[in-house]
mmCIF file of C-alpha atoms in Angstrom:
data_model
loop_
_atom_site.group_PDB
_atom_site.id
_atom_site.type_symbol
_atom_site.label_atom_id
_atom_site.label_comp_id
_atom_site.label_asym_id
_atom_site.label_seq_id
_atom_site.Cartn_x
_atom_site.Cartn_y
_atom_site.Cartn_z
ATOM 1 C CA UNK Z 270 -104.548 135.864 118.576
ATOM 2 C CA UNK Z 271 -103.845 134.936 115.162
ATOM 3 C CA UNK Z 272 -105.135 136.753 112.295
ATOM 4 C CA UNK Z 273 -104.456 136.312 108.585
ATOM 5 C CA UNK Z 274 -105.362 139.081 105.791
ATOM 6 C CA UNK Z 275 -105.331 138.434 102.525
ATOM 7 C CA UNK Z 276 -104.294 141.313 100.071
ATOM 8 C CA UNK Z 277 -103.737 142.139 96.227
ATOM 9 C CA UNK Z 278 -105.303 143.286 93.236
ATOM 10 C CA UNK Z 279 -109.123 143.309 93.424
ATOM 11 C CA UNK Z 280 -109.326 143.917 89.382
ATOM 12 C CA UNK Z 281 -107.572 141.016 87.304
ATOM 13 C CA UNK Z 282 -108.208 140.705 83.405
ATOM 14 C CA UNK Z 283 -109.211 137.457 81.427
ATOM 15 C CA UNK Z 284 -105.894 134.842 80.487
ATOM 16 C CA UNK Z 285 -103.776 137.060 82.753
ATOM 17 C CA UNK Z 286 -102.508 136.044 86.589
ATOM 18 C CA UNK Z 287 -104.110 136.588 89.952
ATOM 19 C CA UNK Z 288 -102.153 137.297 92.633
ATOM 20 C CA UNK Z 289 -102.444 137.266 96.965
ATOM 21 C CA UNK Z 290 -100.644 137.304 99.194
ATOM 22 C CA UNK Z 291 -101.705 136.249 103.152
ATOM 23 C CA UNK Z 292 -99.888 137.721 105.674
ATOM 24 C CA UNK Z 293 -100.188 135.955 108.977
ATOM 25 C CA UNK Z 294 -99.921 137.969 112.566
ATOM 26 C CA UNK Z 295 -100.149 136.957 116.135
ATOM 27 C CA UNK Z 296 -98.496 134.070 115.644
ATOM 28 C CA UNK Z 297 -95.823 132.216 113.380
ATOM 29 C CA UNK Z 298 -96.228 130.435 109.915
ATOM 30 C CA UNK Z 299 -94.056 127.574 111.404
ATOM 31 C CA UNK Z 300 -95.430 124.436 112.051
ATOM 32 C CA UNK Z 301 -98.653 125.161 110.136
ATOM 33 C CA UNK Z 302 -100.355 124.517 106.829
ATOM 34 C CA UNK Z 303 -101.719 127.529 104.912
ATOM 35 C CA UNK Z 304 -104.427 127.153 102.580
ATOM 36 C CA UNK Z 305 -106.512 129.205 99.607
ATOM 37 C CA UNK Z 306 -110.053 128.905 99.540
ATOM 38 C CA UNK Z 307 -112.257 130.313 97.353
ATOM 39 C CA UNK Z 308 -115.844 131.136 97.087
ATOM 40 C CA UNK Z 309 -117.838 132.288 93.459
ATOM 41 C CA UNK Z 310 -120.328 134.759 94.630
ATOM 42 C CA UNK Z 311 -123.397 133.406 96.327
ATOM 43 C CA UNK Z 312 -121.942 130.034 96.066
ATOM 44 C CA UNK Z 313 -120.529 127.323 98.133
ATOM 45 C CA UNK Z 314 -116.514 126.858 99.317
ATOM 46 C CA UNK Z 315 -114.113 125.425 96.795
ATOM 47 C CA UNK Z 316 -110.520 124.367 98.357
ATOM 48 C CA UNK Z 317 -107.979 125.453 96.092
ATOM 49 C CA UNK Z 318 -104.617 124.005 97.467
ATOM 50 C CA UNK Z 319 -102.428 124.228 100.920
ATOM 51 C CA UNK Z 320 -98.951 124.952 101.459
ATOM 52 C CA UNK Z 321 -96.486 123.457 104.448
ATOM 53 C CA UNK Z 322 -94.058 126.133 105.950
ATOM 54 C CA UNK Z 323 -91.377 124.029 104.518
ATOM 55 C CA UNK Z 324 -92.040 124.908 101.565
ATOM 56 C CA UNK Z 325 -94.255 121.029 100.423
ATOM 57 C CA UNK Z 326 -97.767 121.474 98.374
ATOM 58 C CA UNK Z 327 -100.827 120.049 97.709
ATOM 59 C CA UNK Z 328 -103.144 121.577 95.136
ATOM 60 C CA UNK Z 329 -107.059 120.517 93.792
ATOM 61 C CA UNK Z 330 -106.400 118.380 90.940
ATOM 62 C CA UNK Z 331 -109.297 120.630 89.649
ATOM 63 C CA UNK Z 332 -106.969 123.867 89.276
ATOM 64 C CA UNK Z 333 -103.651 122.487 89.276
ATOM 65 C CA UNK Z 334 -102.339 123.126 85.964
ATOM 66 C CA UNK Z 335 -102.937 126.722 86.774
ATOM 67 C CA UNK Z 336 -101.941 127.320 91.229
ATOM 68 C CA UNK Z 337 -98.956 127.756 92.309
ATOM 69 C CA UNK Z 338 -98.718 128.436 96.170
ATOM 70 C CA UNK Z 339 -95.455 129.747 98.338
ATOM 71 C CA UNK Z 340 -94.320 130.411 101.344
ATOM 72 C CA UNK Z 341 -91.778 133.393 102.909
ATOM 73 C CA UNK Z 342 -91.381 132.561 106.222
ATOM 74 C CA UNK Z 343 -89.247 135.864 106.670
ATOM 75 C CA UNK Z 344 -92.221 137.867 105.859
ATOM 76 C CA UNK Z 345 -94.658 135.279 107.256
ATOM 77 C CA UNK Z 346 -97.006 135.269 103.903
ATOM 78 C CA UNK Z 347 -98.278 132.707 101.997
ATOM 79 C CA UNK Z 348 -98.978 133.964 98.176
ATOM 80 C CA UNK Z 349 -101.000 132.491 95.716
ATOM 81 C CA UNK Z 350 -100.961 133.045 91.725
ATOM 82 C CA UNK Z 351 -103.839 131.835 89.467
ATOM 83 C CA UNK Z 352 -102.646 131.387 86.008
ATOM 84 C CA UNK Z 353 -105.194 132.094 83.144
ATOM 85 C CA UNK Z 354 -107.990 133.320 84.707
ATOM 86 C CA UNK Z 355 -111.790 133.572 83.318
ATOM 87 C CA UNK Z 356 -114.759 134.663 84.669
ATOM 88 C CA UNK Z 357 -115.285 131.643 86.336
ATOM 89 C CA UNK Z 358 -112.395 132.512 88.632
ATOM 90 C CA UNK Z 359 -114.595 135.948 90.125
ATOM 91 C CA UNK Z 360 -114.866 134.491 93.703
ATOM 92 C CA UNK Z 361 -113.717 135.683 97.355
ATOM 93 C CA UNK Z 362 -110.637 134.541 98.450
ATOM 94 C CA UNK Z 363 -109.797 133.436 101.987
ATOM 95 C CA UNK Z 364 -106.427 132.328 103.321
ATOM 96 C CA UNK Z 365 -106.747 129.533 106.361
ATOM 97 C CA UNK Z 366 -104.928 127.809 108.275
ATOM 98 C CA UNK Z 367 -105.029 124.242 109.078
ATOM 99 C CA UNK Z 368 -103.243 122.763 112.428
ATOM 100 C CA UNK Z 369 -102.896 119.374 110.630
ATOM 101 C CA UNK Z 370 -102.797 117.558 106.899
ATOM 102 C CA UNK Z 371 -104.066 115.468 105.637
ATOM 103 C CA UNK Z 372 -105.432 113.457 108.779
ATOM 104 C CA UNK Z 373 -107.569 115.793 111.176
ATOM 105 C CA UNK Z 374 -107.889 118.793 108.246
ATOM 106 C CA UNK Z 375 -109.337 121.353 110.107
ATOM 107 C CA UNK Z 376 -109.552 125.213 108.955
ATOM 108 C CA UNK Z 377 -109.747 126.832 111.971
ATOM 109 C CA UNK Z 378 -108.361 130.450 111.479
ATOM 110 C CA UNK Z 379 -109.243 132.604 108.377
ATOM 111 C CA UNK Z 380 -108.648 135.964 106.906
ATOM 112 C CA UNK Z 381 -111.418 138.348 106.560
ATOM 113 C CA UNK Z 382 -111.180 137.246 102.667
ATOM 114 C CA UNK Z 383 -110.714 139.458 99.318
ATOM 115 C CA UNK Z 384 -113.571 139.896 96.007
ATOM 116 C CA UNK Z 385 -111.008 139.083 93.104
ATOM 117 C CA UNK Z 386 -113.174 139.749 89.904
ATOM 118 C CA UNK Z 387 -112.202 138.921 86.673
ATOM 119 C CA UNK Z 388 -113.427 141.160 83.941
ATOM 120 C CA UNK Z 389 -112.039 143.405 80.828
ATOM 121 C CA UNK O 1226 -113.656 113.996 94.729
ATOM 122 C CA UNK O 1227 -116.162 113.217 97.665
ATOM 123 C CA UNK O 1228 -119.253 115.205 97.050
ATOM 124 C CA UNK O 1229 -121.385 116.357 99.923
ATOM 125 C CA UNK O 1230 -124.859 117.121 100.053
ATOM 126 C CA UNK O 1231 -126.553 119.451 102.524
ATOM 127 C CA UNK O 1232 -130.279 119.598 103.632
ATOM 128 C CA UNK O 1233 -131.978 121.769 103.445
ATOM 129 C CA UNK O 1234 -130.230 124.371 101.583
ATOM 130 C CA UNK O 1235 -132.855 127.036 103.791
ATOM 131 C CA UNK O 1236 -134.863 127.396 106.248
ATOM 132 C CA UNK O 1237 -136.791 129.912 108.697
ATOM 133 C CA UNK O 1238 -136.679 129.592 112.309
ATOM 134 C CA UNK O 1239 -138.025 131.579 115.245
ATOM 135 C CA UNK O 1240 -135.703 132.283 118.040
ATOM 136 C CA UNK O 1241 -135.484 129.594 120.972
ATOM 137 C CA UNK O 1242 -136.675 126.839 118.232
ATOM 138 C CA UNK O 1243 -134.245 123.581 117.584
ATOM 139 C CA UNK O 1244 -132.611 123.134 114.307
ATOM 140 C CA UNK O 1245 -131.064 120.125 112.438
ATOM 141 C CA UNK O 1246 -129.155 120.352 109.509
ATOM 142 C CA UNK O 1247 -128.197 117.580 107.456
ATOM 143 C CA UNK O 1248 -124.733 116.739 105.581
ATOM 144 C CA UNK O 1249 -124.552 113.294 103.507
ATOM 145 C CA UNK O 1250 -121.158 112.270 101.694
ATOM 146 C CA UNK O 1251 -121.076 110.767 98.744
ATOM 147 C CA UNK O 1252 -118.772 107.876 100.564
ATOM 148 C CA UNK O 1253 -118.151 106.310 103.909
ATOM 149 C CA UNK O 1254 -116.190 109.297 105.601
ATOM 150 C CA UNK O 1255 -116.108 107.927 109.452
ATOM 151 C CA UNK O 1256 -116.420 110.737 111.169
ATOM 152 C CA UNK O 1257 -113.693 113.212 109.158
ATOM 153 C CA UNK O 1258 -116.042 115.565 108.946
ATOM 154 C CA UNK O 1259 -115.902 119.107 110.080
ATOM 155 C CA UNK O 1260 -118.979 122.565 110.739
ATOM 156 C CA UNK O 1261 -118.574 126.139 109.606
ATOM 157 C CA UNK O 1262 -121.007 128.614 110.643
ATOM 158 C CA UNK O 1263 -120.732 131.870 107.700
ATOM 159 C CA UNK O 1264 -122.399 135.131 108.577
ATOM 160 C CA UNK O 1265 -122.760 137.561 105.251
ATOM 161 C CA UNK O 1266 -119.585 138.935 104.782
ATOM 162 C CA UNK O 1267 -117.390 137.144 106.943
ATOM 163 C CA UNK O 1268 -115.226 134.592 106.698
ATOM 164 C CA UNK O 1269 -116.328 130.715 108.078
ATOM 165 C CA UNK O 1270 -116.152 129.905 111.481
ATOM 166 C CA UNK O 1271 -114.869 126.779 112.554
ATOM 167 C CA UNK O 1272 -118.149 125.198 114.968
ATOM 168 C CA UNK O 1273 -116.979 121.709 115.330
ATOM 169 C CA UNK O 1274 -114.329 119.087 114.131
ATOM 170 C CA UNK O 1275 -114.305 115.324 113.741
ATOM 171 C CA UNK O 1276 -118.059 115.403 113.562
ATOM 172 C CA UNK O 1277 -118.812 115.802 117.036
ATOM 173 C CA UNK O 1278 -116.235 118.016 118.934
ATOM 174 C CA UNK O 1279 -116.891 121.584 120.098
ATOM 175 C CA UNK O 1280 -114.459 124.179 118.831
ATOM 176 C CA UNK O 1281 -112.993 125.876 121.500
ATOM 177 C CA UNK O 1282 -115.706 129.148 122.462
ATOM 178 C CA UNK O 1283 -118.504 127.319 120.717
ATOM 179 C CA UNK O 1284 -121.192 127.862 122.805
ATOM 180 C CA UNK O 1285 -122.827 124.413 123.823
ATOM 181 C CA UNK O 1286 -126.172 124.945 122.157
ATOM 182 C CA UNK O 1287 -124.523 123.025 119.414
ATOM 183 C CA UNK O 1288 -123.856 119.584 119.069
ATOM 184 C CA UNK O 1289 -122.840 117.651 115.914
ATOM 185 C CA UNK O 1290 -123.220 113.837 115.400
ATOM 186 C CA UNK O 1291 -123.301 111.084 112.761
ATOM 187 C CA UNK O 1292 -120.631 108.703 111.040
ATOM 188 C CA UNK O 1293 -120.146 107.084 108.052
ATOM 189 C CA UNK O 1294 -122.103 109.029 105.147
ATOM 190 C CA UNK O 1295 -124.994 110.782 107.333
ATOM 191 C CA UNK O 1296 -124.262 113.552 109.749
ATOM 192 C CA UNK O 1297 -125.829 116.087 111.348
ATOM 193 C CA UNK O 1298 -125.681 119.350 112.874
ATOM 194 C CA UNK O 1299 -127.702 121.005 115.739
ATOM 195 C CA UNK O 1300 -128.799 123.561 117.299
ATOM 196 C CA UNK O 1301 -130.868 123.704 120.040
ATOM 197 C CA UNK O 1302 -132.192 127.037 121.450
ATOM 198 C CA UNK O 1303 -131.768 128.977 118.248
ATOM 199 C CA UNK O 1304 -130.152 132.753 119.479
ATOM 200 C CA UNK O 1305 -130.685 135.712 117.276
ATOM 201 C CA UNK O 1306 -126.488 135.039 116.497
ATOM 202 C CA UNK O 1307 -127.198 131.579 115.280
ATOM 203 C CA UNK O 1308 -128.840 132.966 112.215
ATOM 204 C CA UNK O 1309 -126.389 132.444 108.928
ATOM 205 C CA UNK O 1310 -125.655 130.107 106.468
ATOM 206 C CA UNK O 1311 -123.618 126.299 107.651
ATOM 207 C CA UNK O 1312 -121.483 124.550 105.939
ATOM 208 C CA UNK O 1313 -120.392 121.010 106.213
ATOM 209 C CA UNK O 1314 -116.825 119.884 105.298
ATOM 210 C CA UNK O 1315 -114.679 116.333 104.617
ATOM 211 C CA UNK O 1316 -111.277 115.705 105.029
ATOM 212 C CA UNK O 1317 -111.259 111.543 104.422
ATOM 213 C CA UNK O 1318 -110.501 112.078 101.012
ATOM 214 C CA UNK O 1319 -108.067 114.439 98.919
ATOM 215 C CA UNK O 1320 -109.257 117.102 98.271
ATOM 216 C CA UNK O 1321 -110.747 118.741 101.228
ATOM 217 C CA UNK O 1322 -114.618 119.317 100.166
ATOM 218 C CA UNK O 1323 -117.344 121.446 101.768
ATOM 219 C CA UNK O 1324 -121.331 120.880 101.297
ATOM 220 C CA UNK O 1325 -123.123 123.657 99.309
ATOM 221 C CA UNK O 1326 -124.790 125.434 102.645
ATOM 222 C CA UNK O 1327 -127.770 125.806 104.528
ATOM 223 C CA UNK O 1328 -128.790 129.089 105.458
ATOM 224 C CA UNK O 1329 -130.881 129.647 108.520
ATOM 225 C CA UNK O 1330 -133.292 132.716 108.361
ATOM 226 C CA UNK O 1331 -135.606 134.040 111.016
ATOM 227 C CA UNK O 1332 -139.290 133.119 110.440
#
């Protein structure tokens, strides 16, 4: 059974960088697409980019002057970094992954997702 | 970006009642459309794909349908599990966008 966790600091501070990582068990990273989602509190789902285990990317136009999203297949994790952060970026974070892109985008495997709040 | 609307964004139920949600995109989507169920806390489910396909374990109280722009999800038999928020999602157009939820509540 796969299962993905997401981890890092729950505590970031305005203009700095957030930081995740996913790590991915039960299964292998290969042949998958891994994707950040996030979700403000008491609010809907806002997809925030995907990354191929070769190492190709596709980010929301919305956020992507600030995402970057990699891979480690050695270590099976996907990481994201948020540059710049304000409040507005206090959401849960959930790593997924998706069996296919972009035709047949499914998210069918998620981690247990992380509260990242942003606050001085 | 496609925007999708959900309807209603709540409602009460009793258990063993039938419930219909509705999710409406912005643009002709053919059927790339995609359920979550979300229980507080927890992570979405995936409930069906391509608008009408059972995820694998789904039990088959639920049943999706629709094309185009207007699509809906159902639930007949409601079970005291069922109860939690849904959320529609599209994948016809970059980027992947959900709908803003509908939680079900008992009555």
């Amino acid at each position: 059974q796969v299962q993905l966790q997401e981890s890092g600091p729950r505590l970031v501070k305005p203009s700095e960088t957030l930081s995740l990582t996913c790590t991915v068990s039960g299964g292998s990273i290969r042949d998958y697409y891994w994707s950040w989602i996030r979700q403000p509190p008491g609010e809907g789902l806002e997809w925030i980019g995907l990354i191929y285990f070769t190492g190709n990317t596709y980010y929301n136009s919305s956020l992507r002057s600030r995402v970057t999203i990699s891979v480690d297949t050695s270590k099976n994790q996907v990481s994201l970094s948020l540059h710049s952060v304000t409040a507005a970026d206090t959401a849960v974070y959930y790593c997924a992954r998706a069996p296919a892109w972009p035709t047949g985008t499914k998210f069918d495997y998620w981690g247990p997702g992380t509260l990242v709040t942003v606050s001085s | 970006d496609i925007q999708m609307t959900q309807s209603p964004s709540s409602l009460s139920a009793s258990v063993g009642d039938r419930v219909t949600i509705t999710c409406q995109a912005s643009r002709d989507i053919t059927n790339n459309l995609n359920w979550y169920q979300q229980k507080p806390g927890k992570a979405p489910k995936l409930l069906m794909y391509d608008a009408s396909n059972l995820e694998t374990g789904v039990p088959s109280r639920f049943s999706g349908s629709g094309s185009g722009t207007l699509f809906t999800l159902s639930i007949s038999g409601l079970q005291p599990e069922d109860f939690a928020t849904y959320f529609c999602q599209q994948y016809d157009s970059l980027p992947p966008t959900f709908g803003g939820g509908t939680k079900v509540d008992i009555k």
